[in-house]
PDB file of C-alpha atoms in Angstrom:
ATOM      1  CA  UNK A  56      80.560  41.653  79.289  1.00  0.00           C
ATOM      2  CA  UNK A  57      81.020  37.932  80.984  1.00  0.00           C
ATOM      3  CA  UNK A  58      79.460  35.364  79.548  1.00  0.00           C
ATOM      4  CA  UNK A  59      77.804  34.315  82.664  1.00  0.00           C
ATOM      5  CA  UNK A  60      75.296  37.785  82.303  1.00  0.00           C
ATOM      6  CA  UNK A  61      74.719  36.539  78.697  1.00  0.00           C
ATOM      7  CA  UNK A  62      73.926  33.016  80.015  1.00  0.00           C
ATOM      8  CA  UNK A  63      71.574  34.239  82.710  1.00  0.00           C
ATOM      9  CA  UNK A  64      69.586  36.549  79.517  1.00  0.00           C
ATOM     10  CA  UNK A  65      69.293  33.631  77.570  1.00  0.00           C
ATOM     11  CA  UNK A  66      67.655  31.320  80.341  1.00  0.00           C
ATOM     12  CA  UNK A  67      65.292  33.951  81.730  1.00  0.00           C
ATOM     13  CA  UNK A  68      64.103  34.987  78.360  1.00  0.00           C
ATOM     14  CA  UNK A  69      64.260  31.884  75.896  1.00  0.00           C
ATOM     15  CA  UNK A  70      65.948  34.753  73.283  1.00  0.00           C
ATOM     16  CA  UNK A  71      69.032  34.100  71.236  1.00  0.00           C
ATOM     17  CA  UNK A  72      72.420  34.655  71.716  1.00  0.00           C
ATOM     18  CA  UNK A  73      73.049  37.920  69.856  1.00  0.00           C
ATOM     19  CA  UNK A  74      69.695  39.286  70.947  1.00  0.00           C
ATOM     20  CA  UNK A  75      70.605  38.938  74.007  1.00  0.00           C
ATOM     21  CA  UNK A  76      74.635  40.656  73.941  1.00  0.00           C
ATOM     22  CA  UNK A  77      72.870  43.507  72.575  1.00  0.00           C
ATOM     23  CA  UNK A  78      70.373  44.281  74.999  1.00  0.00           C
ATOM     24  CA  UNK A  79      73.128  43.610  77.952  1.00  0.00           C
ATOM     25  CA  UNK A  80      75.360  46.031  75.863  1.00  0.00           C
ATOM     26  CA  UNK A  81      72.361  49.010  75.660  1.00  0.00           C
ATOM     27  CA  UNK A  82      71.627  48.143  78.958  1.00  0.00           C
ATOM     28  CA  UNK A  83      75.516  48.816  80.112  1.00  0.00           C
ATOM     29  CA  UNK A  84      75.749  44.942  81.751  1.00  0.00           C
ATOM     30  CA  UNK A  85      72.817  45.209  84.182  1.00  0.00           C
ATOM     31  CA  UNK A  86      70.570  41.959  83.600  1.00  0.00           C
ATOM     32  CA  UNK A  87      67.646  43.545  85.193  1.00  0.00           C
ATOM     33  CA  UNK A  88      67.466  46.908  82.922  1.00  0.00           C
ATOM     34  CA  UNK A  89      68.152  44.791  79.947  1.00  0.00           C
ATOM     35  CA  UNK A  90      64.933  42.491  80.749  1.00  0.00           C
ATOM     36  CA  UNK A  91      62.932  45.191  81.275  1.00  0.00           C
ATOM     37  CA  UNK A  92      63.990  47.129  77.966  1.00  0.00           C
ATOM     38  CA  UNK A  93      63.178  43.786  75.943  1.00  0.00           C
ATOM     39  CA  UNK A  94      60.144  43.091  77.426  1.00  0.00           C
ATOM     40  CA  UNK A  95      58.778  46.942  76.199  1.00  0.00           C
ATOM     41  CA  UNK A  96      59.710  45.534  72.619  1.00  0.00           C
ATOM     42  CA  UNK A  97      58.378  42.233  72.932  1.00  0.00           C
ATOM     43  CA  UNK A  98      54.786  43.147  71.721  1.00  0.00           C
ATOM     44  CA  UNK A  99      56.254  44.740  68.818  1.00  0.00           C
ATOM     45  CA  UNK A 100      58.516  41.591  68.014  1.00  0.00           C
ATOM     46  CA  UNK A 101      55.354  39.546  68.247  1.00  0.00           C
ATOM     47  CA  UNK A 102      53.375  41.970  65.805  1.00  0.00           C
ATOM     48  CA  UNK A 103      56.358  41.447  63.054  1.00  0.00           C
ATOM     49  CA  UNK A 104      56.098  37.415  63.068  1.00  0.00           C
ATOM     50  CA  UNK A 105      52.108  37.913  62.881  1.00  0.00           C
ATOM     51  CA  UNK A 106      52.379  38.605  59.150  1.00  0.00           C
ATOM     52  CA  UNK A 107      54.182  35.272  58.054  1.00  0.00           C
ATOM     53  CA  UNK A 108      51.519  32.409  57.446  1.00  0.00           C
ATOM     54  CA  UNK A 109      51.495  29.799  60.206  1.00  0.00           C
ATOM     55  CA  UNK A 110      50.281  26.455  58.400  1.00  0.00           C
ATOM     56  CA  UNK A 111      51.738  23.674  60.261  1.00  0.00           C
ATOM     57  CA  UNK A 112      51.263  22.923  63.876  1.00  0.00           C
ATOM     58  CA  UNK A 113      49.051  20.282  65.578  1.00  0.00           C
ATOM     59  CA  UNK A 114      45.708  19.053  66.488  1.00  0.00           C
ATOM     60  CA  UNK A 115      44.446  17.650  69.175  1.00  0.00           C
ATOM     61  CA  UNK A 116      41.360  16.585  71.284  1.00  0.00           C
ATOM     62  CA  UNK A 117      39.782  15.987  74.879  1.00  0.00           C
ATOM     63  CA  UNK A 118      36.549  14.203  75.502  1.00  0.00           C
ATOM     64  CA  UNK A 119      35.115  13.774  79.010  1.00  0.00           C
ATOM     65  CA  UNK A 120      34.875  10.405  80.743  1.00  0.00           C
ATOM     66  CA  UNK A 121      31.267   9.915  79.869  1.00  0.00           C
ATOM     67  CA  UNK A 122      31.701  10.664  76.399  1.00  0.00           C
ATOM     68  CA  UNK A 123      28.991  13.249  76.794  1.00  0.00           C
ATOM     69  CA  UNK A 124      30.987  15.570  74.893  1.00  0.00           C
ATOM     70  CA  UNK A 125      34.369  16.817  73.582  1.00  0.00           C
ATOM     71  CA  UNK A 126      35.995  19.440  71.859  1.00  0.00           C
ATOM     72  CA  UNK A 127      38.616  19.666  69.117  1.00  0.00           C
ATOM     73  CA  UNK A 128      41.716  22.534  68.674  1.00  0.00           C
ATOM     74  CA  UNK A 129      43.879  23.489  65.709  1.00  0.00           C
ATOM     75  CA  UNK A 130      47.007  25.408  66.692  1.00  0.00           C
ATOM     76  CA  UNK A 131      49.405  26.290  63.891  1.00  0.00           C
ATOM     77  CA  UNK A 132      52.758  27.089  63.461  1.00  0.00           C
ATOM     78  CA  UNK A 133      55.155  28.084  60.692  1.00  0.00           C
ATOM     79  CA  UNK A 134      57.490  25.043  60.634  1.00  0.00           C
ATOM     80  CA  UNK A 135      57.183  21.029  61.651  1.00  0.00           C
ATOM     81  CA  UNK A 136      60.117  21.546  64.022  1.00  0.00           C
ATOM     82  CA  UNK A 137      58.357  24.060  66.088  1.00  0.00           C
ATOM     83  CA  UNK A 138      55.067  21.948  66.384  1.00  0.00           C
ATOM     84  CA  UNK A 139      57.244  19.468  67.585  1.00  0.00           C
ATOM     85  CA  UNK A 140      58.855  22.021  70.408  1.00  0.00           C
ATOM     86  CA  UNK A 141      57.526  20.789  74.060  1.00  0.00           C
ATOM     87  CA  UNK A 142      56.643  24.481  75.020  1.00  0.00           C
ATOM     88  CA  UNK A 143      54.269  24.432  72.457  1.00  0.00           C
ATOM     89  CA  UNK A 144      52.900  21.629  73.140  1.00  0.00           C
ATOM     90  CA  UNK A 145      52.501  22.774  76.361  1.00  0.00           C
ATOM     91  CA  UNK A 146      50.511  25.853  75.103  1.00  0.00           C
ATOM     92  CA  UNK A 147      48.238  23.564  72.972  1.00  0.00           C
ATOM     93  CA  UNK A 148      47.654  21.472  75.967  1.00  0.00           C
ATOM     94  CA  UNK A 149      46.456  24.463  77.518  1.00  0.00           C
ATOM     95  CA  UNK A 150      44.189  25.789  75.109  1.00  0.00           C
ATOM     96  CA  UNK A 151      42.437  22.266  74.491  1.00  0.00           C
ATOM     97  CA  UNK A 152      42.026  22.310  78.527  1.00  0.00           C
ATOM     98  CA  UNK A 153      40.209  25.864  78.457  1.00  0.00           C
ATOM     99  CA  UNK A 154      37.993  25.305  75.527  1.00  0.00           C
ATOM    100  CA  UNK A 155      37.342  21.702  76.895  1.00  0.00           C
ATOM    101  CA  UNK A 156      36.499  23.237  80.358  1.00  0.00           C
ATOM    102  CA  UNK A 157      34.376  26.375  79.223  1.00  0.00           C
ATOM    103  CA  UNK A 158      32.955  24.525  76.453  1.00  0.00           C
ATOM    104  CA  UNK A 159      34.292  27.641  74.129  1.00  0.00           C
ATOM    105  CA  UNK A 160      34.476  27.517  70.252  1.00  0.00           C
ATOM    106  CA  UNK A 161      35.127  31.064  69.817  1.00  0.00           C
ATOM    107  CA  UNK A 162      38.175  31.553  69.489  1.00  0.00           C
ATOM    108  CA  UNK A 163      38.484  35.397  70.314  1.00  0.00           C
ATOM    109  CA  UNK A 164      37.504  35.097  73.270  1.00  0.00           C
ATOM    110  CA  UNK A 165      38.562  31.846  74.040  1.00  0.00           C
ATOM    111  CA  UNK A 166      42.195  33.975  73.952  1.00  0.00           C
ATOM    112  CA  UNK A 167      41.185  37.146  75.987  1.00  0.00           C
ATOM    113  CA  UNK A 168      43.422  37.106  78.772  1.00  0.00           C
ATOM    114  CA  UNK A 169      46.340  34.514  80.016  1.00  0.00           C
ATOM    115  CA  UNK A 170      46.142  31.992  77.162  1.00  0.00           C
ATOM    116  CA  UNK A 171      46.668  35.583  74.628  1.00  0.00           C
ATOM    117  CA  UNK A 172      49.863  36.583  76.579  1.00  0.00           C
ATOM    118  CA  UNK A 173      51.244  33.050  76.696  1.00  0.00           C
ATOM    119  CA  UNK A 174      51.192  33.068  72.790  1.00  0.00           C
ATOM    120  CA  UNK A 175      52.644  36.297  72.663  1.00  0.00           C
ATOM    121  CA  UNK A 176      55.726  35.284  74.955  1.00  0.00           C
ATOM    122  CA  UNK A 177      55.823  31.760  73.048  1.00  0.00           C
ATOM    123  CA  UNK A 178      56.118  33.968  69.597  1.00  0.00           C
ATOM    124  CA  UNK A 179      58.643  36.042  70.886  1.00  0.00           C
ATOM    125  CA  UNK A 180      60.761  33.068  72.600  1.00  0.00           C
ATOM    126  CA  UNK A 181      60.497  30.785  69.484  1.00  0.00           C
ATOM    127  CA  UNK A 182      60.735  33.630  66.790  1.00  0.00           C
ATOM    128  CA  UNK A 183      57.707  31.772  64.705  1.00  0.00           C
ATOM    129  CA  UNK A 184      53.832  32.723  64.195  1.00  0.00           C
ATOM    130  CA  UNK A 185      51.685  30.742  66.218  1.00  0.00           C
ATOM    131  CA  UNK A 186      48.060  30.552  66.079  1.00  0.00           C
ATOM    132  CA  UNK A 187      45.029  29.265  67.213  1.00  0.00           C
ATOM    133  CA  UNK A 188      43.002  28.760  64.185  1.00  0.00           C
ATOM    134  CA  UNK A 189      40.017  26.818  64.833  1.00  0.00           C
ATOM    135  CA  UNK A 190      38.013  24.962  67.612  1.00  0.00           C
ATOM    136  CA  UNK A 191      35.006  22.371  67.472  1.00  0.00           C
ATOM    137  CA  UNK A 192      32.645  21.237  70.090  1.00  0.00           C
ATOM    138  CA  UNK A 193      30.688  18.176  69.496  1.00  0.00           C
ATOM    139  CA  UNK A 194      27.708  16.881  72.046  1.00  0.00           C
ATOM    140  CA  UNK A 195      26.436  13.643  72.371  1.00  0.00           C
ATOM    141  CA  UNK A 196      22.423  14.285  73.477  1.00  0.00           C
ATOM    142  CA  UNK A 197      21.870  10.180  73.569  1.00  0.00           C
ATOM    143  CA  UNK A 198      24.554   8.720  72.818  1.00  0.00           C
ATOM    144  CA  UNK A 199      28.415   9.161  73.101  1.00  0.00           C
ATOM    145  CA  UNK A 200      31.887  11.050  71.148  1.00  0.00           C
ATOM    146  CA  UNK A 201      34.400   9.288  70.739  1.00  0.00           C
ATOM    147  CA  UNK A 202      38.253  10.937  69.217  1.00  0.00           C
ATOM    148  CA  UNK A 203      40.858   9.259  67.309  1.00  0.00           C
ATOM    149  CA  UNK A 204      44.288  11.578  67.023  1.00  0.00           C
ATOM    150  CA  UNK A 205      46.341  10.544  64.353  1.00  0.00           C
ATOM    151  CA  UNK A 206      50.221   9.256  65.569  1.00  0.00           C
ATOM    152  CA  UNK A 207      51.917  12.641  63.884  1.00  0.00           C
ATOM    153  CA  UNK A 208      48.691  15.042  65.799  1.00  0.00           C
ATOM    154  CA  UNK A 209      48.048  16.012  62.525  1.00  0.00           C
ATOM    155  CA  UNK A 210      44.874  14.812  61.897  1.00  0.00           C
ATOM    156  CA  UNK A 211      42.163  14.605  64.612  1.00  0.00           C
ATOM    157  CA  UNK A 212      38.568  13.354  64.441  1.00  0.00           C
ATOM    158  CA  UNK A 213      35.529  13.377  67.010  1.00  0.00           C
ATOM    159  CA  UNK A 214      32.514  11.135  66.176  1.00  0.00           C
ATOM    160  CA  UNK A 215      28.999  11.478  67.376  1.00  0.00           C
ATOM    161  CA  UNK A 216      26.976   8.183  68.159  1.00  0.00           C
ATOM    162  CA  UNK A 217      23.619   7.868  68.910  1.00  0.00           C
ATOM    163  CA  UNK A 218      23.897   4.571  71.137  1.00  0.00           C
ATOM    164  CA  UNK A 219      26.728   2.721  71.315  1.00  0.00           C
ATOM    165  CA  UNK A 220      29.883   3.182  73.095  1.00  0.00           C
ATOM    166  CA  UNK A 221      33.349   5.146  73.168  1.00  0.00           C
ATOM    167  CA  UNK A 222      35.507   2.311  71.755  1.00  0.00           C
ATOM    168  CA  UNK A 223      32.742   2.145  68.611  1.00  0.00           C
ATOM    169  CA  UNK A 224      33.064   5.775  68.098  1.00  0.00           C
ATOM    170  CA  UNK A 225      36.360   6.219  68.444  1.00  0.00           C
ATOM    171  CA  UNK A 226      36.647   3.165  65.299  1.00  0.00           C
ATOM    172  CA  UNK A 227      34.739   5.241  63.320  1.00  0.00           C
ATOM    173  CA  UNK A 228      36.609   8.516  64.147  1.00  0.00           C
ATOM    174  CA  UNK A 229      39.918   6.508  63.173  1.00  0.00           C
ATOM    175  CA  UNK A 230      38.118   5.144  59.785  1.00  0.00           C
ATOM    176  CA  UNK A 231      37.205   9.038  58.931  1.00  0.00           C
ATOM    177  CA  UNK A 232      40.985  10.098  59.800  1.00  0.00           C
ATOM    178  CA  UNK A 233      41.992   7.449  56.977  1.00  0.00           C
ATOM    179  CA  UNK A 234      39.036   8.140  54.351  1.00  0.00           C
ATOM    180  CA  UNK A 235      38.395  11.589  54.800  1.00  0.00           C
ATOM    181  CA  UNK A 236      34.391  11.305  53.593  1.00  0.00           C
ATOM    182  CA  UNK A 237      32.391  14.948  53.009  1.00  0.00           C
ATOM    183  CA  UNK A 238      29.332  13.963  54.709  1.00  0.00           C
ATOM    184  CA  UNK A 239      27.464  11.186  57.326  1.00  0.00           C
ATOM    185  CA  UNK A 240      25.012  10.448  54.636  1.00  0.00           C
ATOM    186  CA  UNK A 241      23.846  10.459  51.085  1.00  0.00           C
ATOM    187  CA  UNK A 242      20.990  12.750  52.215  1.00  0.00           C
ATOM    188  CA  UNK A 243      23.573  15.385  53.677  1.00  0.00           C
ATOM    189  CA  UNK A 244      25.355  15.941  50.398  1.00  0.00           C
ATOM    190  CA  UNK A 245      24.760  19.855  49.732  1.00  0.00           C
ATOM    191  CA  UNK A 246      22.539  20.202  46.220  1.00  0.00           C
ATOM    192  CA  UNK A 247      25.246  22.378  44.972  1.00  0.00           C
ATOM    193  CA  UNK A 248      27.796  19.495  45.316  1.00  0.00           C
ATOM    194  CA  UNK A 249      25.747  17.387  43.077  1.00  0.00           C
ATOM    195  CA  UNK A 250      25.117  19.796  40.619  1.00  0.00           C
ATOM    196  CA  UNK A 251      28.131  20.174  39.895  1.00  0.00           C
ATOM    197  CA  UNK A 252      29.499  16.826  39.953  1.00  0.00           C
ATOM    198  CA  UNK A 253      25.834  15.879  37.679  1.00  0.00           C
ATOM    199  CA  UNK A 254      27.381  19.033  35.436  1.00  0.00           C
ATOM    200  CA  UNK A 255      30.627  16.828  35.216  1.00  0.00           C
ATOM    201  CA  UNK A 256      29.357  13.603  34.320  1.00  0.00           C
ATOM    202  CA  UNK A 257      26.738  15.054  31.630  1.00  0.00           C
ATOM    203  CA  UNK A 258      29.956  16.480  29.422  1.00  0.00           C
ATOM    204  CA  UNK A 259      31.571  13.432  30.092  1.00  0.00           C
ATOM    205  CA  UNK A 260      28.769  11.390  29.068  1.00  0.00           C
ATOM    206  CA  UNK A 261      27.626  13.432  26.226  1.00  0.00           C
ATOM    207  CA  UNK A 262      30.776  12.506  24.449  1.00  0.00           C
ATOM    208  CA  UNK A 263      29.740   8.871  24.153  1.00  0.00           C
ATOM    209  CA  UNK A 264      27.369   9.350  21.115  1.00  0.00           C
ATOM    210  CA  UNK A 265      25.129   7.120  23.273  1.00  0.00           C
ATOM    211  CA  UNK A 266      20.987   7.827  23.530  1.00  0.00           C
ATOM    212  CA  UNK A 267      19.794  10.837  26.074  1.00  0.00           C
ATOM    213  CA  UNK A 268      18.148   7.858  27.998  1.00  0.00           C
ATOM    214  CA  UNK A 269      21.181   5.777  28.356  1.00  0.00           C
ATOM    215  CA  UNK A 270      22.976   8.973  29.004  1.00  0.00           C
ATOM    216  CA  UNK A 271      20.235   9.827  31.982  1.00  0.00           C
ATOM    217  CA  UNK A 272      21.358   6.148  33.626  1.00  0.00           C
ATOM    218  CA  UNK A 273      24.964   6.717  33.184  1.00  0.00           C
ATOM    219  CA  UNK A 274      24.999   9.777  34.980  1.00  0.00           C
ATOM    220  CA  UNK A 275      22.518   8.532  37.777  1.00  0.00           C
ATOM    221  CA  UNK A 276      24.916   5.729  38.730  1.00  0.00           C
ATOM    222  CA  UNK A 277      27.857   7.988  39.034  1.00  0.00           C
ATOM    223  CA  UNK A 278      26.073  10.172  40.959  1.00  0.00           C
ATOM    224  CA  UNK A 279      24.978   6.858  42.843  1.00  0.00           C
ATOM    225  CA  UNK A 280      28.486   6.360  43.549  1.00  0.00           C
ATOM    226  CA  UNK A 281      29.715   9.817  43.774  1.00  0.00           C
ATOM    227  CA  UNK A 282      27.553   9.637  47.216  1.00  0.00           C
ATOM    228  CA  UNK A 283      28.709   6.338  48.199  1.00  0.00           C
ATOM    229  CA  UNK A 284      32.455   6.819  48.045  1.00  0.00           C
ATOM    230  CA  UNK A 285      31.655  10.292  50.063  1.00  0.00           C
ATOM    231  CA  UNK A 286      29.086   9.174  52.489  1.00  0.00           C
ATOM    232  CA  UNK A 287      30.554   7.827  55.822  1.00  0.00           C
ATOM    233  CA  UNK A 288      28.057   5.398  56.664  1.00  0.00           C
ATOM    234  CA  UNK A 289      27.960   4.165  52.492  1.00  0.00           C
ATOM    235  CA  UNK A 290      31.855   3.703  52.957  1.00  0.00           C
ATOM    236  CA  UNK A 291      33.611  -0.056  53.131  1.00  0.00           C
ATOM    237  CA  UNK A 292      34.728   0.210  57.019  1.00  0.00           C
ATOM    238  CA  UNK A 293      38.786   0.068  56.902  1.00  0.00           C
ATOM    239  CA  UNK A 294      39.524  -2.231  59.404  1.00  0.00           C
ATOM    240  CA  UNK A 295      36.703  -4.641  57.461  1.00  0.00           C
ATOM    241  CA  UNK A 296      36.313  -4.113  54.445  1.00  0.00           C
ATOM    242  CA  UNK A 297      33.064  -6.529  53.903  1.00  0.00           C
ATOM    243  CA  UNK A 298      30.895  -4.150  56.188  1.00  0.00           C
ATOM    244  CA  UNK A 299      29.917  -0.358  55.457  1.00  0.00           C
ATOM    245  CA  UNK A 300      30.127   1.501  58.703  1.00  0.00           C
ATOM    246  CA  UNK A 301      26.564   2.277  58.571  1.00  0.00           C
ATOM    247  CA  UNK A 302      26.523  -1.618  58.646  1.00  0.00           C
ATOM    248  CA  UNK A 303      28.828  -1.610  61.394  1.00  0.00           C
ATOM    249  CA  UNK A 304      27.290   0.897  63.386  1.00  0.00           C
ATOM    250  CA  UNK A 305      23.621  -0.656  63.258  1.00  0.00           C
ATOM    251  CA  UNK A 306      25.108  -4.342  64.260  1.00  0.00           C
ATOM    252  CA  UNK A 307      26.124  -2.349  67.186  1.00  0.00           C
ATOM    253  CA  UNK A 308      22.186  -1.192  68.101  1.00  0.00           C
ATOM    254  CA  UNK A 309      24.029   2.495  67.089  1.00  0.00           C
ATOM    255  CA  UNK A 310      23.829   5.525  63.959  1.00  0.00           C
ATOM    256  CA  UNK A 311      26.432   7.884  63.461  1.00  0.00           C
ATOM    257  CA  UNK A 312      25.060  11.217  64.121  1.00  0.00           C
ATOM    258  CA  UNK A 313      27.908  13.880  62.914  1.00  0.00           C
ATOM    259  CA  UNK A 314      31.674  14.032  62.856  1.00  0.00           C
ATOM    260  CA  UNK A 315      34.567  16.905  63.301  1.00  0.00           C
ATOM    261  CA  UNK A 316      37.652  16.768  61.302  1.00  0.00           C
ATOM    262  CA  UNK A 317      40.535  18.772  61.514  1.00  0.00           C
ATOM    263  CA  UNK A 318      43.645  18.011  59.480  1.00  0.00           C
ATOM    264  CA  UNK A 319      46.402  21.031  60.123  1.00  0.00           C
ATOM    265  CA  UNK A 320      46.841  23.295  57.740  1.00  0.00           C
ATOM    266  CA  UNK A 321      43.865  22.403  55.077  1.00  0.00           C
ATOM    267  CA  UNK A 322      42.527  25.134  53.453  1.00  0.00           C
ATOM    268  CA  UNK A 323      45.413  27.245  53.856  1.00  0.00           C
ATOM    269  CA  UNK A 324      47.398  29.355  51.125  1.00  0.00           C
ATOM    270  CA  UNK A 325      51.164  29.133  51.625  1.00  0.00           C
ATOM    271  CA  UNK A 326      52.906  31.902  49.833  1.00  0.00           C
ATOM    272  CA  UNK A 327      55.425  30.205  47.628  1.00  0.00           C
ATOM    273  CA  UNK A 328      58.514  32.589  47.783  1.00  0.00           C
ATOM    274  CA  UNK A 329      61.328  32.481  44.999  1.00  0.00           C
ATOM    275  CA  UNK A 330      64.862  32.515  46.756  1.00  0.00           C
ATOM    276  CA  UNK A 331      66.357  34.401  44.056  1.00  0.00           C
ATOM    277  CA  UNK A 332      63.520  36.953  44.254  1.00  0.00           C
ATOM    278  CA  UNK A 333      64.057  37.117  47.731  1.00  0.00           C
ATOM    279  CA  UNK A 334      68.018  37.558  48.125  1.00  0.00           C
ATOM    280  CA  UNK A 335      67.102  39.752  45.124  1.00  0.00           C
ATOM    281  CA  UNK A 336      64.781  41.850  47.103  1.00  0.00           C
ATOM    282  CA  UNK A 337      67.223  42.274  50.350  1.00  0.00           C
ATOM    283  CA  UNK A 338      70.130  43.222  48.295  1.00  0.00           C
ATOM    284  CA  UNK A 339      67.881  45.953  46.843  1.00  0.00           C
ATOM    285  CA  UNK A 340      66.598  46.442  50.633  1.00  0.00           C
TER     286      UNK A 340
END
């Protein structure tokens, strides 16, 4: 078998080396046979890499011109050095383009069709899962979004304005890529959040030996400040610290109205596997 018909495998089907000597061996040399045998088993090769988790990959964002509205992706892989790969880049590229264009957050269906079969092939020519986890569309009804993208595309913000302009937004989307706050305001803090953090503070306080009434302030001003550190527009803007961004917003005749962020992989369980279980396990295998 020349090494030429191995070669021409390899560049026509983005599989490895020994992959590809064995199907030109079952295939008895002929390049076309051989492509047309792996092909039949690529679905199947894709199923097997479905199973492993995929929680690293990138993020990314497009908002149109007008700021009017934009969307915002999360496509995972299994390592760094694939999310890195320029074919999948290109595929996230793609996806961000079709949910931009059909305004589509379901992701199901936001798949059906070429964007499903271009994972498939990418799975099979990388040898990783790859996903598309999650996608975000945020409107601006009067006002703008603006996006901030972190350097490594791992974290990715859109920002909501009512009034105001893109570059505005887009300093707040970079402040909530830094700070990370739960909510836009006090008032949007979910009861059960409080609770629990009120549940916190009252053991905590309780403690102390001081009076129930001194008690009752103590754990009104952390809760006071519970919200404040969590609240975006309560938060000391990063780029000034002297100014809240609810502060910097208003100076700007603006409010923030909601915000989207996506940091890869949060919320994710990696399976932790022991290496000596493992080579443990295959030896048994």
């Amino acid at each position: 078998m020349s090494a030429a018909l191995v070669k021409e495998l390899r560049e026509r089907t983005g599989l490895g080396l020994l992959e590809c000597k064995k199907a030109l061996a079952e295939a008895g040399g002929d390049v076309e046979k051989a492509i047309e045998e792996l092909r039949k088993s690529s679905g199947m090769k894709a199923a097997k890499k479905a199973g492993r988790t995929a929680a690293d990959g990138v993020v990314a964002t497009r908002v149109a011109e007008d700021g009017s509205y934009g969307v915002v992706v999360e496509v995972n892989s299994e390592t760094d050095f694939v999310a890195r790969d320029a074919g999948f880049l290109a595929f996230v590229g793609k996806v961000v383009e079709a949910a931009f264009t059909n305004k589509q957050t379901d992701v199901a269906a936001l798949m059906e069709g070429e964007l499903e079969s271009d994972r498939e092939g990418l799975v099979q020519k990388i040898g990783e899962n790859i996903g598309v986890r999650r996608v975000e569309l945020v409107t601006a009804d009067a006002g703008v979004v603006g996006q901030y993208v972190h350097g490594n595309n791992r974290i990715a913000v859109l920002v909501e304005l009512k009034g105001g302009d893109q570059d505005l937004a887009k300093d707040v989307a970079m402040h909530v890529a830094a700070v990370n706050p739960r909510v836009v305001s006090p008032a949007d803090m979910p009861e059960e959040t409080i609770a629990k953090e009120k549940e916190i503070y009252t053991a905590q306080a309780a403690e102390s030996g001081k009076p129930a009434e001194i008690i009752e302030k103590m754990i009104g001003g952390r809760v006071k400040k519970f919200l404040a550190e969590n609240s975006l527009v309560e938060q000391a803007f990063v780029k000034d610290p002297d100014v809240t961004v609810g502060k910097l917003v208003a100076n700007a005749g603006a409010e923030v109205v909601s915000f989207a962020r996506f940091e890869v992989g949060e919320g994710i369980e990696v399976e932790k596997i022991d290496f000596a279980d493992e080579v443990a396990a295959q030896l048994k295998g």
